[in-house]
PDB file of C-alpha atoms and ligand atoms in Angstrom:
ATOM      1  CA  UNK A   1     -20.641 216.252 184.456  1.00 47.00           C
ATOM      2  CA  UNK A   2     -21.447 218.577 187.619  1.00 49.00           C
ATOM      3  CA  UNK A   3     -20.947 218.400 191.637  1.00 52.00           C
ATOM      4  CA  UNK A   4     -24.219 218.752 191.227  1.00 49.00           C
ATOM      5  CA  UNK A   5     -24.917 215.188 191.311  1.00 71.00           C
ATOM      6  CA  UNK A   6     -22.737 214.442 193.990  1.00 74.00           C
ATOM      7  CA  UNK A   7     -23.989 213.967 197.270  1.00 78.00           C
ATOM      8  CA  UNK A   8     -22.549 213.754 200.482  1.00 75.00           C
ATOM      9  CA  UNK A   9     -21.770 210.379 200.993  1.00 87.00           C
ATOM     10  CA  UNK A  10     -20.404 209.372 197.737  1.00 94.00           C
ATOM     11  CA  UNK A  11     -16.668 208.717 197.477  1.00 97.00           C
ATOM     12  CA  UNK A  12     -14.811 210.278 195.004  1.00 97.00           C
ATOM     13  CA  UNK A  13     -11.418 209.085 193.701  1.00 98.00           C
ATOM     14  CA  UNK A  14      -8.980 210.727 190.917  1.00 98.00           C
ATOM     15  CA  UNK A  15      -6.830 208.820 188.536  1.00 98.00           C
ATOM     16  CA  UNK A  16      -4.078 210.747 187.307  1.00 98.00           C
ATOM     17  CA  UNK A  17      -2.176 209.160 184.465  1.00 98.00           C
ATOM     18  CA  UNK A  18       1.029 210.552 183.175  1.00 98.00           C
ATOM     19  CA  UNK A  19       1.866 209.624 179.809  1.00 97.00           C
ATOM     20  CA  UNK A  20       5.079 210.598 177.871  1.00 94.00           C
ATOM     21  CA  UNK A  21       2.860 212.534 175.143  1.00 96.00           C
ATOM     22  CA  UNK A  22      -0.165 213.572 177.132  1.00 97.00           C
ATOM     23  CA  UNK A  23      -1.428 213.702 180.978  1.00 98.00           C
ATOM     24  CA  UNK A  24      -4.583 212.466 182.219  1.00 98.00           C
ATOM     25  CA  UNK A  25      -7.109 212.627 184.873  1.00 98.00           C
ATOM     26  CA  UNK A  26     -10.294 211.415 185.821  1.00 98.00           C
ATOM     27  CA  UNK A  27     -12.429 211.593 188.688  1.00 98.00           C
ATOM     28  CA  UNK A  28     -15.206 208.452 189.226  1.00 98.00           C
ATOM     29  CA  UNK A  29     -17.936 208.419 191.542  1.00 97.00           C
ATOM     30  CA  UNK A  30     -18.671 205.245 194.144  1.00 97.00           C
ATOM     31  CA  UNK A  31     -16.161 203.319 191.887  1.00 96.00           C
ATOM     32  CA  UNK A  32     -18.207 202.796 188.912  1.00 94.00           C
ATOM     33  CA  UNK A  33     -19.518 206.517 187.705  1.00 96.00           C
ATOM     34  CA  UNK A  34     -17.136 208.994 185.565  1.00 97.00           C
ATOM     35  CA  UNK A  35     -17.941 212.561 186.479  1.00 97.00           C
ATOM     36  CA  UNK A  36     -15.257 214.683 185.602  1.00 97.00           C
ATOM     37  CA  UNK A  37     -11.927 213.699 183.052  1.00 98.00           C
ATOM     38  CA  UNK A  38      -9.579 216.355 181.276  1.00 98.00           C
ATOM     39  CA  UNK A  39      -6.739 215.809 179.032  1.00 98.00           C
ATOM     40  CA  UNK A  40      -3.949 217.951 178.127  1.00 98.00           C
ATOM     41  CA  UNK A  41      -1.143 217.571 175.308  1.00 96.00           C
ATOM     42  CA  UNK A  42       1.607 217.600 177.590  1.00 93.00           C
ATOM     43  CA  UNK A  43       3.044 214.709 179.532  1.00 90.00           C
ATOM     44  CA  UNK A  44       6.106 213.861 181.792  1.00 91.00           C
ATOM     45  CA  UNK A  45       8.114 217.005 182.568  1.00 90.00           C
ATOM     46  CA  UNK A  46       6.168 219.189 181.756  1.00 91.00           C
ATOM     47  CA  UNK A  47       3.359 221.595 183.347  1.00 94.00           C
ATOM     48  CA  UNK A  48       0.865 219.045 181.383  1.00 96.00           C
ATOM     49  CA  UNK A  49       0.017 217.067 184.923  1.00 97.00           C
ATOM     50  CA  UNK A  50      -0.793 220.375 186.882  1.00 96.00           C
ATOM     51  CA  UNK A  51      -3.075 221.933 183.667  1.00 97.00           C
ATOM     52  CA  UNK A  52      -5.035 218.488 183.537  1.00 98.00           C
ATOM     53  CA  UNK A  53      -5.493 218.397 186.816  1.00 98.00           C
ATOM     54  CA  UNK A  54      -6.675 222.443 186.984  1.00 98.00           C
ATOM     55  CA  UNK A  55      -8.858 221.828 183.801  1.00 98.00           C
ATOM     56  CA  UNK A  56     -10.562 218.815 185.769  1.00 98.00           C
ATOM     57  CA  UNK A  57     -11.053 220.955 188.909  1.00 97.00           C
ATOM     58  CA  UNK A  58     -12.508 223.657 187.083  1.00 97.00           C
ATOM     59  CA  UNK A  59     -14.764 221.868 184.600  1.00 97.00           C
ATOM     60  CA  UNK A  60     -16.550 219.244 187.647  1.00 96.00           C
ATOM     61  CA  UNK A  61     -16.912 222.082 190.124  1.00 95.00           C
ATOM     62  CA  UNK A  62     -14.699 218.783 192.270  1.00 96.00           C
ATOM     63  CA  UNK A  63     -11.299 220.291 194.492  1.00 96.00           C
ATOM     64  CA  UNK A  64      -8.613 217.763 195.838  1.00 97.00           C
ATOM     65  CA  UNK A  65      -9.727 217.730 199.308  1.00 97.00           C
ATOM     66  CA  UNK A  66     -13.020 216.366 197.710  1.00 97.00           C
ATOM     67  CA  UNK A  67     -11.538 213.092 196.436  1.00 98.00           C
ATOM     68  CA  UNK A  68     -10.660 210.138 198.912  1.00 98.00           C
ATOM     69  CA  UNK A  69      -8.307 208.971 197.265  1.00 98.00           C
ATOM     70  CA  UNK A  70      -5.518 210.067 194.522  1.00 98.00           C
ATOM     71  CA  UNK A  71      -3.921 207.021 192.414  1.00 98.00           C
ATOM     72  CA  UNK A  72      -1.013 208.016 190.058  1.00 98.00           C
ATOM     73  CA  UNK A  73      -0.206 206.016 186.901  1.00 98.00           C
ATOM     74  CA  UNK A  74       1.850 206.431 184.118  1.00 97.00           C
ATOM     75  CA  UNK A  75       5.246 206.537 182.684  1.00 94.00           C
ATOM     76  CA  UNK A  76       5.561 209.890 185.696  1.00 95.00           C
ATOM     77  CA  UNK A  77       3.493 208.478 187.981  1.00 96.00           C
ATOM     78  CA  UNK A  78       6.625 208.854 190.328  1.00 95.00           C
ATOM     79  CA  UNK A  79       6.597 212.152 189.774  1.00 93.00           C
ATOM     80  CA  UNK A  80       3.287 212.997 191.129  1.00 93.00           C
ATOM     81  CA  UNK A  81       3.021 214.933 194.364  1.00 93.00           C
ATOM     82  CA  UNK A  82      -0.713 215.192 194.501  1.00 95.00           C
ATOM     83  CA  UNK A  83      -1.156 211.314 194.331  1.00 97.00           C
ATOM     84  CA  UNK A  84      -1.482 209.567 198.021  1.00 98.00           C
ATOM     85  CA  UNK A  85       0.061 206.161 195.801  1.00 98.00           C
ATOM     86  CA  UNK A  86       1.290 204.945 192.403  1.00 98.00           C
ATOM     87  CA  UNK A  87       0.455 202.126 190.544  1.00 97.00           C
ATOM     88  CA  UNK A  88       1.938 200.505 187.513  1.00 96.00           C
ATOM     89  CA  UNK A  89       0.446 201.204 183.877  1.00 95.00           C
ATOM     90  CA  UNK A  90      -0.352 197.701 182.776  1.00 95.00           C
ATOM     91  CA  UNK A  91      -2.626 197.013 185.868  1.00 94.00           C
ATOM     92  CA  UNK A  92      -4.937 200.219 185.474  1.00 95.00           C
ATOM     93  CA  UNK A  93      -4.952 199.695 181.760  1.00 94.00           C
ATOM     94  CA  UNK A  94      -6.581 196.655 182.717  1.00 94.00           C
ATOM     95  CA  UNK A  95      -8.833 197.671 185.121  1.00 95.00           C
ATOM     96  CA  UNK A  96     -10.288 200.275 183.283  1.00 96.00           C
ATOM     97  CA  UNK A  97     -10.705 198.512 180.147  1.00 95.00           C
ATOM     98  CA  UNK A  98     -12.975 196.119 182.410  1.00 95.00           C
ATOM     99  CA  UNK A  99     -14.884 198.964 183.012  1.00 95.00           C
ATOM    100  CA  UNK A 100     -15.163 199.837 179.562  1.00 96.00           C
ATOM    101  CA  UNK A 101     -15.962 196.366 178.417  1.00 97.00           C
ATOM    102  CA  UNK A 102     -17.128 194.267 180.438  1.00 95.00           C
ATOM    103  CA  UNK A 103     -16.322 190.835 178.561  1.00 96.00           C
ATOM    104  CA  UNK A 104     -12.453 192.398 177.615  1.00 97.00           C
ATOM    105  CA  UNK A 105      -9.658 189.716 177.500  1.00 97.00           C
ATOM    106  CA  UNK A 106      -6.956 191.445 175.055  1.00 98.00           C
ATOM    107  CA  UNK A 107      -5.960 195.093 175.860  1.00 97.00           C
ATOM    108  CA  UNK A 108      -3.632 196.284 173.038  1.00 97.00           C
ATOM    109  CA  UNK A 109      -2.791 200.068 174.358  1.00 97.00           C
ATOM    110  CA  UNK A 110      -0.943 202.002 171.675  1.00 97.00           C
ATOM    111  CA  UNK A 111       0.619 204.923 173.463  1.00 96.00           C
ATOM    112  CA  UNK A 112       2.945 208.149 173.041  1.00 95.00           C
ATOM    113  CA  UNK A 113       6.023 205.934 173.407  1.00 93.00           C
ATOM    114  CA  UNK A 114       5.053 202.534 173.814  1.00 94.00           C
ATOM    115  CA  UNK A 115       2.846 200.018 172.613  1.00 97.00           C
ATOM    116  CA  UNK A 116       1.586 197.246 175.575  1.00 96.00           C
ATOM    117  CA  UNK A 117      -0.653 194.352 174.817  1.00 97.00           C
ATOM    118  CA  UNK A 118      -2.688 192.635 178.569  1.00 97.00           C
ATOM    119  CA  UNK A 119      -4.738 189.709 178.641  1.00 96.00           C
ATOM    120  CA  UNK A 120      -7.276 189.633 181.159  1.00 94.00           C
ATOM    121  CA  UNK A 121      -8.815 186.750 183.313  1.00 91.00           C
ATOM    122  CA  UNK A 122     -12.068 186.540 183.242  1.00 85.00           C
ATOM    123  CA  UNK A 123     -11.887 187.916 186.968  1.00 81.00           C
ATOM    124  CA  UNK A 124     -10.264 191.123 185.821  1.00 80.00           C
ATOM    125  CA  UNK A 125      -6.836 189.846 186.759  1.00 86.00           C
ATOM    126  CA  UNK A 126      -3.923 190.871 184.488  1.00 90.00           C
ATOM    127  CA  UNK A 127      -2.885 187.129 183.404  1.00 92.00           C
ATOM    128  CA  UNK A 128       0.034 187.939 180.879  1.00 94.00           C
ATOM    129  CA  UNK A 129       1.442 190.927 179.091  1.00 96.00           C
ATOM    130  CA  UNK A 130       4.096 191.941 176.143  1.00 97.00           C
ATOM    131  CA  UNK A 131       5.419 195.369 175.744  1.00 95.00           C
ATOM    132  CA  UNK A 132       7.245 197.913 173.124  1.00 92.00           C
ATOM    133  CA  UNK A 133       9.082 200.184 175.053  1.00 85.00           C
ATOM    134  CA  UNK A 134      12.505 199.779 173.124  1.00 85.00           C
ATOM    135  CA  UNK A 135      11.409 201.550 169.992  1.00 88.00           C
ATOM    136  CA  UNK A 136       9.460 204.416 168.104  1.00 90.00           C
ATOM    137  CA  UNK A 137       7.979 201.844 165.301  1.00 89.00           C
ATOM    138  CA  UNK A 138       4.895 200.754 166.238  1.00 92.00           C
ATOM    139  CA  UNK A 139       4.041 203.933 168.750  1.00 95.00           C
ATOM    140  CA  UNK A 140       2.476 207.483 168.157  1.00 96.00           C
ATOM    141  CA  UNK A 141       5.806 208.684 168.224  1.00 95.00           C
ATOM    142  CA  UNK A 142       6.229 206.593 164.573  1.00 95.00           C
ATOM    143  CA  UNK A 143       3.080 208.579 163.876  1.00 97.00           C
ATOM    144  CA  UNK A 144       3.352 212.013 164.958  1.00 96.00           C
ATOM    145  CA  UNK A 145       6.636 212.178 163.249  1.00 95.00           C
ATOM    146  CA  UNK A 146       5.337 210.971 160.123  1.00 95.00           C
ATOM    147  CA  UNK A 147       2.202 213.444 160.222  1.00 97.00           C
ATOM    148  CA  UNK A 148       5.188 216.264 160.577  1.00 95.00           C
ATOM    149  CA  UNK A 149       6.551 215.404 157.321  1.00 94.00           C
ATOM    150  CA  UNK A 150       3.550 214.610 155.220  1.00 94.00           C
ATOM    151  CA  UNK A 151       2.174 218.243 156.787  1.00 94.00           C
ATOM    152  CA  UNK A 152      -0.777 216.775 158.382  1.00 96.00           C
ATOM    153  CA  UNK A 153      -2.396 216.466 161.543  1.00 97.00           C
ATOM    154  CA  UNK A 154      -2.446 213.147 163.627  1.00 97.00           C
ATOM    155  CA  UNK A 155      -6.198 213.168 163.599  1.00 97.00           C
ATOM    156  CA  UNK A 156      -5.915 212.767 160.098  1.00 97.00           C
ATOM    157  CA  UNK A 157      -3.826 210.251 159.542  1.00 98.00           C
ATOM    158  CA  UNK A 158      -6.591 207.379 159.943  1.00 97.00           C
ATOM    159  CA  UNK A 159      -9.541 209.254 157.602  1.00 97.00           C
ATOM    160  CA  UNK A 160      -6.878 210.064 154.993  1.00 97.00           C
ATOM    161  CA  UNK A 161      -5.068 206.506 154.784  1.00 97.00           C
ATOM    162  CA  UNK A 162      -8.256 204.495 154.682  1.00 96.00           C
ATOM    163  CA  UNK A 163      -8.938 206.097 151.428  1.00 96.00           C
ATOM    164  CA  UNK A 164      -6.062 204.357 150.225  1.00 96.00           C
ATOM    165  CA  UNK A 165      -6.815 201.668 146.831  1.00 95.00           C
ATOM    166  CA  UNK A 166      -2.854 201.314 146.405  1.00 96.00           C
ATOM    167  CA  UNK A 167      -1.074 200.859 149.804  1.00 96.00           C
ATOM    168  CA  UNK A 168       2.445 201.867 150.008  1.00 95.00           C
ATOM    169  CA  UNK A 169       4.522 199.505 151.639  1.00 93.00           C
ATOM    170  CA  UNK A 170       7.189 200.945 154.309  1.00 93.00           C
ATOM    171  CA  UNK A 171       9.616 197.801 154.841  1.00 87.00           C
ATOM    172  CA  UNK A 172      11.936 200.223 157.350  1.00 85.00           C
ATOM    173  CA  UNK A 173      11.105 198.848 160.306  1.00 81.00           C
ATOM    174  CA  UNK A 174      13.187 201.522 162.237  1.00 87.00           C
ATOM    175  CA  UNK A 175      11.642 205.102 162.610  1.00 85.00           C
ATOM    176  CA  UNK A 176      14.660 206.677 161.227  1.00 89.00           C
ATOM    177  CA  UNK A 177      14.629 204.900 157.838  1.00 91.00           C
ATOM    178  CA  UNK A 178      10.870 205.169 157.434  1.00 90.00           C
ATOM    179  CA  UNK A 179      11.368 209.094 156.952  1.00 92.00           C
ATOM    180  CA  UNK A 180      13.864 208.517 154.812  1.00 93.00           C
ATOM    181  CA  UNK A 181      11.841 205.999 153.093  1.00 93.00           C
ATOM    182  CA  UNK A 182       8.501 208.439 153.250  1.00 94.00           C
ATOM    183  CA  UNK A 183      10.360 211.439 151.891  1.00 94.00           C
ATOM    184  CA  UNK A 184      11.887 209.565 148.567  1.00 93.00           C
ATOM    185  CA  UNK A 185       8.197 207.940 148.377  1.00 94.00           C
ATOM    186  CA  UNK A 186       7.335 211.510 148.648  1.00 93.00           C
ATOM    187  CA  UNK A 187       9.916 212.904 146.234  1.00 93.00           C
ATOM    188  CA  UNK A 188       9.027 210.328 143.756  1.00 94.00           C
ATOM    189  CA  UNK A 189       5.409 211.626 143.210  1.00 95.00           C
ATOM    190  CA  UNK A 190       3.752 208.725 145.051  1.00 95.00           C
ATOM    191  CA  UNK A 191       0.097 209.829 145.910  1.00 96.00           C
ATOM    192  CA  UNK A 192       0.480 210.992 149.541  1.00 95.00           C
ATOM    193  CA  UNK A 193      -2.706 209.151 150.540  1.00 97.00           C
ATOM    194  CA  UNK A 194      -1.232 205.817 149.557  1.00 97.00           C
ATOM    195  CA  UNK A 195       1.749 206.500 152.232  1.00 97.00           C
ATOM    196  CA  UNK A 196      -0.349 207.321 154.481  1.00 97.00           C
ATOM    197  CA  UNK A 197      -2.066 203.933 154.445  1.00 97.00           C
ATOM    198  CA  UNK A 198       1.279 202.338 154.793  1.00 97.00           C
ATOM    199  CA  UNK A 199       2.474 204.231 157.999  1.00 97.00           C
ATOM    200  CA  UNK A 200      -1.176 203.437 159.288  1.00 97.00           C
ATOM    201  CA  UNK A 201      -0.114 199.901 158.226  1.00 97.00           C
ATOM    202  CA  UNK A 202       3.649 199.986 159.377  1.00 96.00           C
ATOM    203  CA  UNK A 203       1.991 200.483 162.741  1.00 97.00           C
ATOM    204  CA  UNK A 204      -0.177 197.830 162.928  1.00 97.00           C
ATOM    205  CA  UNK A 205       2.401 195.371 161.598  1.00 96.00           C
ATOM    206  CA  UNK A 206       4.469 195.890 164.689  1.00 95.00           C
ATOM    207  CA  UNK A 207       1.535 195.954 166.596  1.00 97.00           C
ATOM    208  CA  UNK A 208       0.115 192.871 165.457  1.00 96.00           C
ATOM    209  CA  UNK A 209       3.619 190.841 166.022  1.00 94.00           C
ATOM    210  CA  UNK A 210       3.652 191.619 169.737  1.00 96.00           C
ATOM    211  CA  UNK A 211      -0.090 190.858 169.985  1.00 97.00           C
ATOM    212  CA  UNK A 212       0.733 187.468 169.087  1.00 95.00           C
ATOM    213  CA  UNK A 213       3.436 186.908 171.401  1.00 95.00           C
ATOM    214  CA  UNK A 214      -0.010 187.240 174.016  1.00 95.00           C
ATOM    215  CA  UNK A 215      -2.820 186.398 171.833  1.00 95.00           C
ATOM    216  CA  UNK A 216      -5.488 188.125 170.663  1.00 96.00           C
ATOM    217  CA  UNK A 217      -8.234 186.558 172.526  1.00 96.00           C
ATOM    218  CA  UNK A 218     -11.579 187.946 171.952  1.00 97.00           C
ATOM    219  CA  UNK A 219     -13.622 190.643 173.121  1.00 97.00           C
ATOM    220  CA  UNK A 220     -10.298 192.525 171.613  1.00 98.00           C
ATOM    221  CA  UNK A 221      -9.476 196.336 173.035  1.00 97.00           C
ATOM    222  CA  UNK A 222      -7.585 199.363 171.490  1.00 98.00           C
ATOM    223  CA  UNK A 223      -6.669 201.777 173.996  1.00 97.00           C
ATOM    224  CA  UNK A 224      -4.657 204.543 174.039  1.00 97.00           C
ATOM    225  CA  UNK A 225      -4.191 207.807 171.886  1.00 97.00           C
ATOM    226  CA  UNK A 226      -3.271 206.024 168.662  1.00 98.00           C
ATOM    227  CA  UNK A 227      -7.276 204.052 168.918  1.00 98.00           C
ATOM    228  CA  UNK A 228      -8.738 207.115 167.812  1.00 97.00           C
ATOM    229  CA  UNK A 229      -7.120 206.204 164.256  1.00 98.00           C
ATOM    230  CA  UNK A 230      -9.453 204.613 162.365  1.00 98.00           C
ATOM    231  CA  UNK A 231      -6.571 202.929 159.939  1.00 98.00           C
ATOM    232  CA  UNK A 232      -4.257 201.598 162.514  1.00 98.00           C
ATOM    233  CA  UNK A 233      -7.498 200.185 163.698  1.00 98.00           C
ATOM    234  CA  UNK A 234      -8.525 198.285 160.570  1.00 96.00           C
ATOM    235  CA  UNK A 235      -5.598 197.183 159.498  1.00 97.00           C
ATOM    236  CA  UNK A 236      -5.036 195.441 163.134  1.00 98.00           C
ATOM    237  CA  UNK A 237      -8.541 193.952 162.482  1.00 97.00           C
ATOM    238  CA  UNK A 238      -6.970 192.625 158.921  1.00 97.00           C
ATOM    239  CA  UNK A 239      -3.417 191.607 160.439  1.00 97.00           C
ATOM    240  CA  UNK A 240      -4.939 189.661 163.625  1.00 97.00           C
ATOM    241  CA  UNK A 241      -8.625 188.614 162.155  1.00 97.00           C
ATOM    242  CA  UNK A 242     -10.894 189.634 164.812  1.00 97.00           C
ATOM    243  CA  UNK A 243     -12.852 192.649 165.580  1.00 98.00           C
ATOM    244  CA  UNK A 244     -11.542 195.174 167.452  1.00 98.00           C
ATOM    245  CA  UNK A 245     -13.480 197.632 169.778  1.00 98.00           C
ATOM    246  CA  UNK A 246     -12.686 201.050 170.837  1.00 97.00           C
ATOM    247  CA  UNK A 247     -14.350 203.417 173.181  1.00 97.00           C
ATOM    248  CA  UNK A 248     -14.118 207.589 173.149  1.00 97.00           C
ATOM    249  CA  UNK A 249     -12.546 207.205 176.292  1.00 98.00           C
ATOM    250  CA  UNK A 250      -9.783 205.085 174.967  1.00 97.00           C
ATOM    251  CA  UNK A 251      -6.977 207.815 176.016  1.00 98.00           C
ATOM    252  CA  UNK A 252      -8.252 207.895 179.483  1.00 98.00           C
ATOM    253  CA  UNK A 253      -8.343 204.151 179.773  1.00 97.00           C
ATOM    254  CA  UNK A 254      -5.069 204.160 182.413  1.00 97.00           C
ATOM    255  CA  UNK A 255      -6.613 206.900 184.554  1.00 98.00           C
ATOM    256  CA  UNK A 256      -9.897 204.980 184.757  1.00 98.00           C
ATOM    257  CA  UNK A 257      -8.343 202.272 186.000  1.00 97.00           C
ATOM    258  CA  UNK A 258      -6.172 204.179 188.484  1.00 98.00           C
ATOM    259  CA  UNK A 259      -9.589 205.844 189.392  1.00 98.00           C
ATOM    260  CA  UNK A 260     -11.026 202.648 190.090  1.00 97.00           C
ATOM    261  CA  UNK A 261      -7.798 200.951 192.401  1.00 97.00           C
ATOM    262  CA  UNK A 262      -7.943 204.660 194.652  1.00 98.00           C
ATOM    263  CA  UNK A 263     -11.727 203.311 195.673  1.00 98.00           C
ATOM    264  CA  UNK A 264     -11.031 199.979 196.347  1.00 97.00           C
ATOM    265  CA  UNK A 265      -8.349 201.892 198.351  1.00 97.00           C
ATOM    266  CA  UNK A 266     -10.606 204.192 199.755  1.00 97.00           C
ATOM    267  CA  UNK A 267     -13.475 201.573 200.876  1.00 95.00           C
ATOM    268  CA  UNK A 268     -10.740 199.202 203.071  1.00 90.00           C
TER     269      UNK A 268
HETATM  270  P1  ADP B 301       0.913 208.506 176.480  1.00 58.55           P
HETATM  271  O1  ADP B 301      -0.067 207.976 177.509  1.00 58.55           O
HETATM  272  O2  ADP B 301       2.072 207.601 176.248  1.00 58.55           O
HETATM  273  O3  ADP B 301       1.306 209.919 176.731  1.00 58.55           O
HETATM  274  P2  ADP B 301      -1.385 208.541 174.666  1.00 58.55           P
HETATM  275  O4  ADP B 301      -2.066 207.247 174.965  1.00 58.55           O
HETATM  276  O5  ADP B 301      -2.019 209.767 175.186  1.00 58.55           O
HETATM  277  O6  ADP B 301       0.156 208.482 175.080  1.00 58.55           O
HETATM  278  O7  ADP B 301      -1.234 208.619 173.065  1.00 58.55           O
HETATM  279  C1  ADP B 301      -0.555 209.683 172.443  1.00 58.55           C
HETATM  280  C2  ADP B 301      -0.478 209.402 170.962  1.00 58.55           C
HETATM  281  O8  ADP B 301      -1.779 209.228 170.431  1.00 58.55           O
HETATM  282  C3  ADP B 301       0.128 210.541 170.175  1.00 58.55           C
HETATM  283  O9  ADP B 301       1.517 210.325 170.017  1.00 58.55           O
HETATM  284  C4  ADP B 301      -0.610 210.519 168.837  1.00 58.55           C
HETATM  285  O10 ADP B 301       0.140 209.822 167.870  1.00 58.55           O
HETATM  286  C5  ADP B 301      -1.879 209.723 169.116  1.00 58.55           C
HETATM  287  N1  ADP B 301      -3.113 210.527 169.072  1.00 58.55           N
HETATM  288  C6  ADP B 301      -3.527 211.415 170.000  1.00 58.55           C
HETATM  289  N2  ADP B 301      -4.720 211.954 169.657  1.00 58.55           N
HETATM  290  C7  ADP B 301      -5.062 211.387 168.478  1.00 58.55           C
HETATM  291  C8  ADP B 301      -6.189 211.513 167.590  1.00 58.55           C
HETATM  292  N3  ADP B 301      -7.203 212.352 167.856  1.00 58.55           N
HETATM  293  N4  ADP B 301      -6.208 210.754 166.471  1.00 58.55           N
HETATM  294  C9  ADP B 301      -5.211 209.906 166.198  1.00 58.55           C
HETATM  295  N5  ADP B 301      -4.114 209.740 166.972  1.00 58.55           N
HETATM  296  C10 ADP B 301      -4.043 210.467 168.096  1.00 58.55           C
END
């Protein structure tokens, strides 16, 4: 990705989405191209927006006056001075899984803090949504504490727990109780790999029960931070009985679609 291929004419727009966990932005070309993204750890309240947006700047050779248009999403999208708008999570999760996949009709976005599952008409249109916002089980929050106590990374978590012959079940259902329930696992000698598998599983339990409430109409999509693990992933594919696709953009899915709205913007 380089100004380099950016000529004069093209319109640029930046989607900036501002997660709880981690901050996002991504800068498409003419509404369809991708030419610069950058991610950084930090979300809401932190400097995480301004470093995402400086790591974007510096890595595309692209400056704000550049870019037509400026969309903020995001649980801080409200907080965003940089953005000429905001718009609201579930629609550019949406949008940008369209541009993703191109046949998507279930977006099931497992975030920092919340878990959301979208269906989308065959137009691109968010038709119906359910969301987790309530509580840590069934969220990377769930996760990233749990990596803390087993003394692993999050990245992990999905290689680890799919090597799993004996899954543990966790039947805590509140995040709280789970550690408790992990550590006495834990204490009791249980092979660490096994509990891993059942967090991976805990997650896609809770998952899967709000999917329902929507439907898990295929061509299914995992978005979000949490669809780079590879055993929340299959054990959603178990749970709901279709397969699910991911794409290495997954975490920037939001900002896509914010991306996308700014040209539509832009081109009025
Ligand atoms: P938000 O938009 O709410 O800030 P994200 O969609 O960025 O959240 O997801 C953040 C969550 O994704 C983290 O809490 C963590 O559990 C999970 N996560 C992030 N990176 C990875 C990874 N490489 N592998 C597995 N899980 C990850």
């Amino acid at each position: 990705m380089s100004s380099q291929n950016i000529i004069k004419n093209d319109v640029l727009t930046l989607g900036i989405d501002i997660g709880s966990t981690t901050s996002k932005c991504v800068a498409v070309k003419n509404g369809g191209q991708i030419v610069g993204k950058a991610l950084i750890q930090n979300g809401i309240g932190t400097t995480g927006p301004q470093r995402a947006l400086q790591q974007l700047f510096d890595s595309s050779g692209i400056s704000l006056p550049d870019f037509a248009y400026v969309i903020a999403t995001g649980y801080g999208r409200f907080t965003c001075d940089t953005a000429n708008s905001e718009m609201s999570e579930l629609s550019c999760h949406a949008k940008g899984a369209r541009l993703l996949f191109a046949d998507v009709s279930t977006v099931i976005d497992i975030g920092g803090q919340d878990a959301k599952v979208m269906r989308i008409d065959s137009g691109g249109v968010l038709e119906n949504f359910a969301m987790n916002d309530k509580c840590a089980a069934g969220t990377g929050r769930f996760l990233d504490v749990m990596a803390r106590i087993l003394e692993l990374s999050v990245e992990d978590l999905g290689e680890t727990g799919n090597q799993s012959t004996s899954v543990v079940e966790i039947s805590s259902t509140c995040t709280v109780f789970a550690e408790t329930e992990v550590i006495s696992q834990l204490a009791r000698g249980t092979n660490r790999i096994d509990v891993v598998a059942g967090i991976n599983k805990s997650v896609a339990s809770r998952v899967s029960g709000l999917v329902k409430r929507v439907g898990a109409v295929p061509l299914v999509v995992l978005t979000g931070g949490v669809a780079q693990n590879i055993g929340v992933r299959s054990a959603l594919e178990t749970q709901l009985g279709v397969p699910i696709h991911i794409s290495p953009l997954s975490q920037y899915t939001g900002a896509i679609g914010a991306a996308l709205f700014a040209y539509e913007i832009a081109c009025r």
